[in-house]
Amino acid sequence: MAATLFLPPASPALAQGDGTITADPPAQGGAAMDLGRQDSGLPIEITSEKLRLDREANTALFEVNVIARQGSMTLKADRLLVEYTTNEEGGYTEVRRLTADGNVVLIQAKPDQPGAKPDIAEGDHAVYELATETIVMTGNVLVAQNDTVVTGDRLTYRLDTGQGLMEGNVNTLLVPKQSQ
């Protein structure tokens, strides 16, 4: 039997940062990219085969066939740890962080572009900080956008701007459109 949980996002009042990410690669090497915007204020639906709640630690651990959806973004992983805050009465208030491990795949659909391929990022580990609207993916990172493929050690993706920055051992395969 699958476990399903609907989680409201962090309060917009807690958002931090100026919503920008530099287009200039860092000194150690990197590549900037546009991965499409995502509304981090939408609810998050998570399904899995197993769910372990720890009220003292304010965490929920989803395991086996984990799929988390928020708007047009889907995150798949072997494990997903959700950290949340509670009020004085011990009631759930908001999600702070999602940490995904094992076969992590992030799919950003393009609902405003019918027929367009989604952007896909893969890695070993990802952390989604809701307050800053940032996902950091590490470990054998691969990003596929249309026919372009970028690999590296670390991807930082800002949901509010749609901008991404790949760092460390960056390799890019660009495929030009063929003349017709």
PDB file of C-alpha atoms in Angstrom:
ATOM      1  CA  MET A   1       0.000   0.000   0.000  1.00  0.00           C
ATOM      2  CA  ALA A   2       1.331   3.443  -0.904  1.00  0.00           C
ATOM      3  CA  ALA A   3       1.575   6.360   1.486  1.00  0.00           C
ATOM      4  CA  THR A   4       0.400   9.776   0.282  1.00  0.00           C
ATOM      5  CA  LEU A   5       0.852  13.086   2.078  1.00  0.00           C
ATOM      6  CA  PHE A   6      -0.156  16.581   0.989  1.00  0.00           C
ATOM      7  CA  LEU A   7       2.047  19.305   2.454  1.00  0.00           C
ATOM      8  CA  PRO A   8       1.444  23.037   2.267  1.00  0.00           C
ATOM      9  CA  PRO A   9       4.597  24.974   1.428  1.00  0.00           C
ATOM     10  CA  ALA A  10       6.574  27.346   3.612  1.00  0.00           C
ATOM     11  CA  SER A  11       4.995  30.713   4.260  1.00  0.00           C
ATOM     12  CA  PRO A  12       5.925  33.280   1.579  1.00  0.00           C
ATOM     13  CA  ALA A  13       6.736  35.673   4.429  1.00  0.00           C
ATOM     14  CA  LEU A  14       9.748  33.467   5.224  1.00  0.00           C
ATOM     15  CA  ALA A  15      11.250  33.711   1.746  1.00  0.00           C
ATOM     16  CA  GLN A  16      14.836  34.977   1.692  1.00  0.00           C
ATOM     17  CA  GLY A  17      17.299  36.128  -0.918  1.00  0.00           C
ATOM     18  CA  ASP A  18      16.993  38.522  -3.804  1.00  0.00           C
ATOM     19  CA  GLY A  19      15.941  35.915  -6.375  1.00  0.00           C
ATOM     20  CA  THR A  20      19.065  36.246  -8.503  1.00  0.00           C
ATOM     21  CA  ILE A  21      21.811  33.870  -9.446  1.00  0.00           C
ATOM     22  CA  THR A  22      24.877  35.068 -11.271  1.00  0.00           C
ATOM     23  CA  ALA A  23      25.216  34.277 -14.947  1.00  0.00           C
ATOM     24  CA  ASP A  24      28.977  34.556 -14.627  1.00  0.00           C
ATOM     25  CA  PRO A  25      30.646  31.211 -13.919  1.00  0.00           C
ATOM     26  CA  PRO A  26      32.582  31.061 -10.670  1.00  0.00           C
ATOM     27  CA  ALA A  27      36.378  31.208 -10.723  1.00  0.00           C
ATOM     28  CA  GLN A  28      36.681  27.408 -10.349  1.00  0.00           C
ATOM     29  CA  GLY A  29      34.509  26.845 -13.431  1.00  0.00           C
ATOM     30  CA  GLY A  30      30.782  26.515 -13.931  1.00  0.00           C
ATOM     31  CA  ALA A  31      27.933  26.910 -16.383  1.00  0.00           C
ATOM     32  CA  ALA A  32      24.740  28.962 -16.012  1.00  0.00           C
ATOM     33  CA  MET A  33      21.478  27.636 -17.427  1.00  0.00           C
ATOM     34  CA  ASP A  34      17.743  28.363 -17.452  1.00  0.00           C
ATOM     35  CA  LEU A  35      15.645  25.492 -16.065  1.00  0.00           C
ATOM     36  CA  GLY A  36      12.251  27.206 -15.982  1.00  0.00           C
ATOM     37  CA  ARG A  37      10.422  28.826 -13.083  1.00  0.00           C
ATOM     38  CA  GLN A  38       8.454  26.949 -10.450  1.00  0.00           C
ATOM     39  CA  ASP A  39       5.935  28.302  -7.926  1.00  0.00           C
ATOM     40  CA  SER A  40       7.282  27.097  -4.576  1.00  0.00           C
ATOM     41  CA  GLY A  41       4.089  28.343  -2.927  1.00  0.00           C
ATOM     42  CA  LEU A  42       2.077  25.424  -4.330  1.00  0.00           C
ATOM     43  CA  PRO A  43       1.237  22.361  -2.183  1.00  0.00           C
ATOM     44  CA  ILE A  44       3.559  19.346  -2.321  1.00  0.00           C
ATOM     45  CA  GLU A  45       2.081  15.861  -2.852  1.00  0.00           C
ATOM     46  CA  ILE A  46       4.345  12.959  -1.852  1.00  0.00           C
ATOM     47  CA  THR A  47       3.701   9.274  -2.513  1.00  0.00           C
ATOM     48  CA  SER A  48       5.828   6.286  -1.458  1.00  0.00           C
ATOM     49  CA  GLU A  49       5.642   2.678  -0.305  1.00  0.00           C
ATOM     50  CA  LYS A  50       6.733   3.505   3.257  1.00  0.00           C
ATOM     51  CA  LEU A  51       6.376   6.519   5.571  1.00  0.00           C
ATOM     52  CA  ARG A  52       8.004   6.976   8.996  1.00  0.00           C
ATOM     53  CA  LEU A  53       6.964   9.974  11.115  1.00  0.00           C
ATOM     54  CA  ASP A  54       9.117  11.278  13.952  1.00  0.00           C
ATOM     55  CA  ARG A  55       7.171  13.948  15.833  1.00  0.00           C
ATOM     56  CA  GLU A  56      10.033  14.698  18.224  1.00  0.00           C
ATOM     57  CA  ALA A  57      12.425  15.426  15.355  1.00  0.00           C
ATOM     58  CA  ASN A  58       9.680  17.058  13.214  1.00  0.00           C
ATOM     59  CA  THR A  59      10.513  14.807  10.263  1.00  0.00           C
ATOM     60  CA  ALA A  60       8.777  12.470   7.856  1.00  0.00           C
ATOM     61  CA  LEU A  61      10.893   9.868   6.025  1.00  0.00           C
ATOM     62  CA  PHE A  62       9.440   8.526   2.776  1.00  0.00           C
ATOM     63  CA  GLU A  63      11.072   5.391   1.355  1.00  0.00           C
ATOM     64  CA  VAL A  64      10.716   3.173  -1.743  1.00  0.00           C
ATOM     65  CA  ASN A  65       9.362   4.586  -5.006  1.00  0.00           C
ATOM     66  CA  VAL A  66       9.170   8.159  -3.688  1.00  0.00           C
ATOM     67  CA  ILE A  67       7.495  10.717  -5.930  1.00  0.00           C
ATOM     68  CA  ALA A  68       6.997  14.333  -4.817  1.00  0.00           C
ATOM     69  CA  ARG A  69       5.010  16.749  -7.010  1.00  0.00           C
ATOM     70  CA  GLN A  70       4.710  20.509  -6.753  1.00  0.00           C
ATOM     71  CA  GLY A  71       3.049  22.248  -9.665  1.00  0.00           C
ATOM     72  CA  SER A  72       4.893  21.297 -12.868  1.00  0.00           C
ATOM     73  CA  MET A  73       7.901  19.914 -10.958  1.00  0.00           C
ATOM     74  CA  THR A  74       8.307  16.234 -10.027  1.00  0.00           C
ATOM     75  CA  LEU A  75      11.035  14.807  -7.794  1.00  0.00           C
ATOM     76  CA  LYS A  76      11.731  11.057  -7.697  1.00  0.00           C
ATOM     77  CA  ALA A  77      14.123   9.341  -5.281  1.00  0.00           C
ATOM     78  CA  ASP A  78      14.753   6.231  -3.205  1.00  0.00           C
ATOM     79  CA  ARG A  79      14.364   8.232   0.032  1.00  0.00           C
ATOM     80  CA  LEU A  80      12.971  11.659   0.892  1.00  0.00           C
ATOM     81  CA  LEU A  81      13.316  13.269   4.326  1.00  0.00           C
ATOM     82  CA  VAL A  82      10.846  16.087   4.984  1.00  0.00           C
ATOM     83  CA  GLU A  83      11.704  18.502   7.802  1.00  0.00           C
ATOM     84  CA  TYR A  84       8.894  20.686   9.111  1.00  0.00           C
ATOM     85  CA  THR A  85       8.154  23.123  11.903  1.00  0.00           C
ATOM     86  CA  THR A  86       5.432  22.863  14.543  1.00  0.00           C
ATOM     87  CA  ASN A  87       3.568  25.367  16.677  1.00  0.00           C
ATOM     88  CA  GLU A  88       3.387  25.420  20.507  1.00  0.00           C
ATOM     89  CA  GLU A  89       0.583  22.829  20.489  1.00  0.00           C
ATOM     90  CA  GLY A  90       2.737  20.435  18.452  1.00  0.00           C
ATOM     91  CA  GLY A  91       0.694  20.884  15.287  1.00  0.00           C
ATOM     92  CA  TYR A  92       2.307  20.908  11.848  1.00  0.00           C
ATOM     93  CA  THR A  93       2.850  24.395  10.424  1.00  0.00           C
ATOM     94  CA  GLU A  94       5.126  24.287   7.361  1.00  0.00           C
ATOM     95  CA  VAL A  95       7.761  22.374   5.421  1.00  0.00           C
ATOM     96  CA  ARG A  96      11.308  23.740   5.812  1.00  0.00           C
ATOM     97  CA  ARG A  97      13.459  21.330   3.801  1.00  0.00           C
ATOM     98  CA  LEU A  98      13.248  18.220   1.626  1.00  0.00           C
ATOM     99  CA  THR A  99      16.349  16.019   1.338  1.00  0.00           C
ATOM    100  CA  ALA A 100      16.343  13.365  -1.397  1.00  0.00           C
ATOM    101  CA  ASP A 101      18.842  10.500  -1.619  1.00  0.00           C
ATOM    102  CA  GLY A 102      19.421   7.702  -4.101  1.00  0.00           C
ATOM    103  CA  ASN A 103      18.561   7.831  -7.810  1.00  0.00           C
ATOM    104  CA  VAL A 104      17.330  11.420  -7.571  1.00  0.00           C
ATOM    105  CA  VAL A 105      15.515  12.697 -10.673  1.00  0.00           C
ATOM    106  CA  LEU A 106      14.019  16.186 -10.960  1.00  0.00           C
ATOM    107  CA  ILE A 107      11.615  16.753 -13.854  1.00  0.00           C
ATOM    108  CA  GLN A 108      10.481  20.289 -14.718  1.00  0.00           C
ATOM    109  CA  ALA A 109       7.578  20.143 -17.176  1.00  0.00           C
ATOM    110  CA  LYS A 110       6.807  23.057 -19.481  1.00  0.00           C
ATOM    111  CA  PRO A 111       3.003  23.342 -19.349  1.00  0.00           C
ATOM    112  CA  ASP A 112       3.102  26.685 -21.201  1.00  0.00           C
ATOM    113  CA  GLN A 113       4.895  24.977 -24.130  1.00  0.00           C
ATOM    114  CA  PRO A 114       2.695  22.114 -25.403  1.00  0.00           C
ATOM    115  CA  GLY A 115       4.749  19.283 -26.864  1.00  0.00           C
ATOM    116  CA  ALA A 116       8.020  20.559 -25.355  1.00  0.00           C
ATOM    117  CA  LYS A 117      10.368  18.084 -23.681  1.00  0.00           C
ATOM    118  CA  PRO A 118      10.669  18.589 -19.919  1.00  0.00           C
ATOM    119  CA  ASP A 119      13.983  19.632 -18.386  1.00  0.00           C
ATOM    120  CA  ILE A 120      15.483  16.724 -16.435  1.00  0.00           C
ATOM    121  CA  ALA A 121      18.174  16.748 -13.756  1.00  0.00           C
ATOM    122  CA  GLU A 122      19.637  13.606 -12.196  1.00  0.00           C
ATOM    123  CA  GLY A 123      22.015  13.158  -9.270  1.00  0.00           C
ATOM    124  CA  ASP A 124      22.797  11.182  -6.141  1.00  0.00           C
ATOM    125  CA  HIS A 125      21.545  13.726  -3.585  1.00  0.00           C
ATOM    126  CA  ALA A 126      19.347  16.851  -3.552  1.00  0.00           C
ATOM    127  CA  VAL A 127      18.282  19.369  -0.916  1.00  0.00           C
ATOM    128  CA  TYR A 128      15.253  21.625  -1.495  1.00  0.00           C
ATOM    129  CA  GLU A 129      15.199  24.648   0.846  1.00  0.00           C
ATOM    130  CA  LEU A 130      11.693  26.065   0.630  1.00  0.00           C
ATOM    131  CA  ALA A 131      12.456  29.389   2.350  1.00  0.00           C
ATOM    132  CA  THR A 132      15.098  30.281  -0.252  1.00  0.00           C
ATOM    133  CA  GLU A 133      13.363  28.468  -3.145  1.00  0.00           C
ATOM    134  CA  THR A 134      16.621  26.655  -3.935  1.00  0.00           C
ATOM    135  CA  ILE A 135      17.459  23.072  -4.873  1.00  0.00           C
ATOM    136  CA  VAL A 136      21.081  21.936  -4.645  1.00  0.00           C
ATOM    137  CA  MET A 137      21.834  18.625  -6.377  1.00  0.00           C
ATOM    138  CA  THR A 138      25.170  16.834  -5.952  1.00  0.00           C
ATOM    139  CA  GLY A 139      26.878  13.609  -7.004  1.00  0.00           C
ATOM    140  CA  ASN A 140      27.081  12.672 -10.691  1.00  0.00           C
ATOM    141  CA  VAL A 141      24.751  15.499 -11.741  1.00  0.00           C
ATOM    142  CA  LEU A 142      23.343  15.439 -15.271  1.00  0.00           C
ATOM    143  CA  VAL A 143      20.952  18.000 -16.759  1.00  0.00           C
ATOM    144  CA  ALA A 144      19.155  17.423 -20.079  1.00  0.00           C
ATOM    145  CA  GLN A 145      17.428  20.328 -21.813  1.00  0.00           C
ATOM    146  CA  ASN A 146      16.069  19.453 -25.226  1.00  0.00           C
ATOM    147  CA  ASP A 147      19.140  17.967 -26.970  1.00  0.00           C
ATOM    148  CA  THR A 148      21.706  19.688 -24.725  1.00  0.00           C
ATOM    149  CA  VAL A 149      23.299  17.687 -21.893  1.00  0.00           C
ATOM    150  CA  VAL A 150      25.354  19.213 -19.065  1.00  0.00           C
ATOM    151  CA  THR A 151      27.173  17.176 -16.406  1.00  0.00           C
ATOM    152  CA  GLY A 152      28.996  18.306 -13.292  1.00  0.00           C
ATOM    153  CA  ASP A 153      29.509  17.877  -9.569  1.00  0.00           C
ATOM    154  CA  ARG A 154      26.936  20.352  -8.224  1.00  0.00           C
ATOM    155  CA  LEU A 155      23.778  22.019  -9.570  1.00  0.00           C
ATOM    156  CA  THR A 156      22.154  24.967  -7.795  1.00  0.00           C
ATOM    157  CA  TYR A 157      18.632  25.650  -9.127  1.00  0.00           C
ATOM    158  CA  ARG A 158      16.633  28.745  -8.100  1.00  0.00           C
ATOM    159  CA  LEU A 159      12.923  27.986  -8.476  1.00  0.00           C
ATOM    160  CA  ASP A 160      11.867  31.645  -8.326  1.00  0.00           C
ATOM    161  CA  THR A 161      14.043  32.697 -11.276  1.00  0.00           C
ATOM    162  CA  GLY A 162      14.396  29.387 -13.125  1.00  0.00           C
ATOM    163  CA  GLN A 163      18.164  29.881 -13.205  1.00  0.00           C
ATOM    164  CA  GLY A 164      20.632  27.101 -12.574  1.00  0.00           C
ATOM    165  CA  LEU A 165      24.366  27.001 -12.032  1.00  0.00           C
ATOM    166  CA  MET A 166      26.413  23.848 -12.654  1.00  0.00           C
ATOM    167  CA  GLU A 167      29.825  23.704 -10.951  1.00  0.00           C
ATOM    168  CA  GLY A 168      32.788  21.329 -10.776  1.00  0.00           C
ATOM    169  CA  ASN A 169      34.014  19.240 -13.713  1.00  0.00           C
ATOM    170  CA  VAL A 170      31.397  20.748 -16.024  1.00  0.00           C
ATOM    171  CA  ASN A 171      31.022  19.047 -19.414  1.00  0.00           C
ATOM    172  CA  THR A 172      28.497  20.258 -21.991  1.00  0.00           C
ATOM    173  CA  LEU A 173      27.241  18.575 -25.154  1.00  0.00           C
ATOM    174  CA  LEU A 174      25.540  21.055 -27.509  1.00  0.00           C
ATOM    175  CA  VAL A 175      23.635  19.685 -30.484  1.00  0.00           C
ATOM    176  CA  PRO A 176      22.913  22.318 -33.149  1.00  0.00           C
ATOM    177  CA  LYS A 177      19.652  22.184 -35.049  1.00  0.00           C
ATOM    178  CA  GLN A 178      20.086  20.589 -38.463  1.00  0.00           C
ATOM    179  CA  SER A 179      19.330  22.668 -41.573  1.00  0.00           C
ATOM    180  CA  GLN A 180      16.201  21.556 -43.309  1.00  0.00           C
TER     181      GLN A 180
END
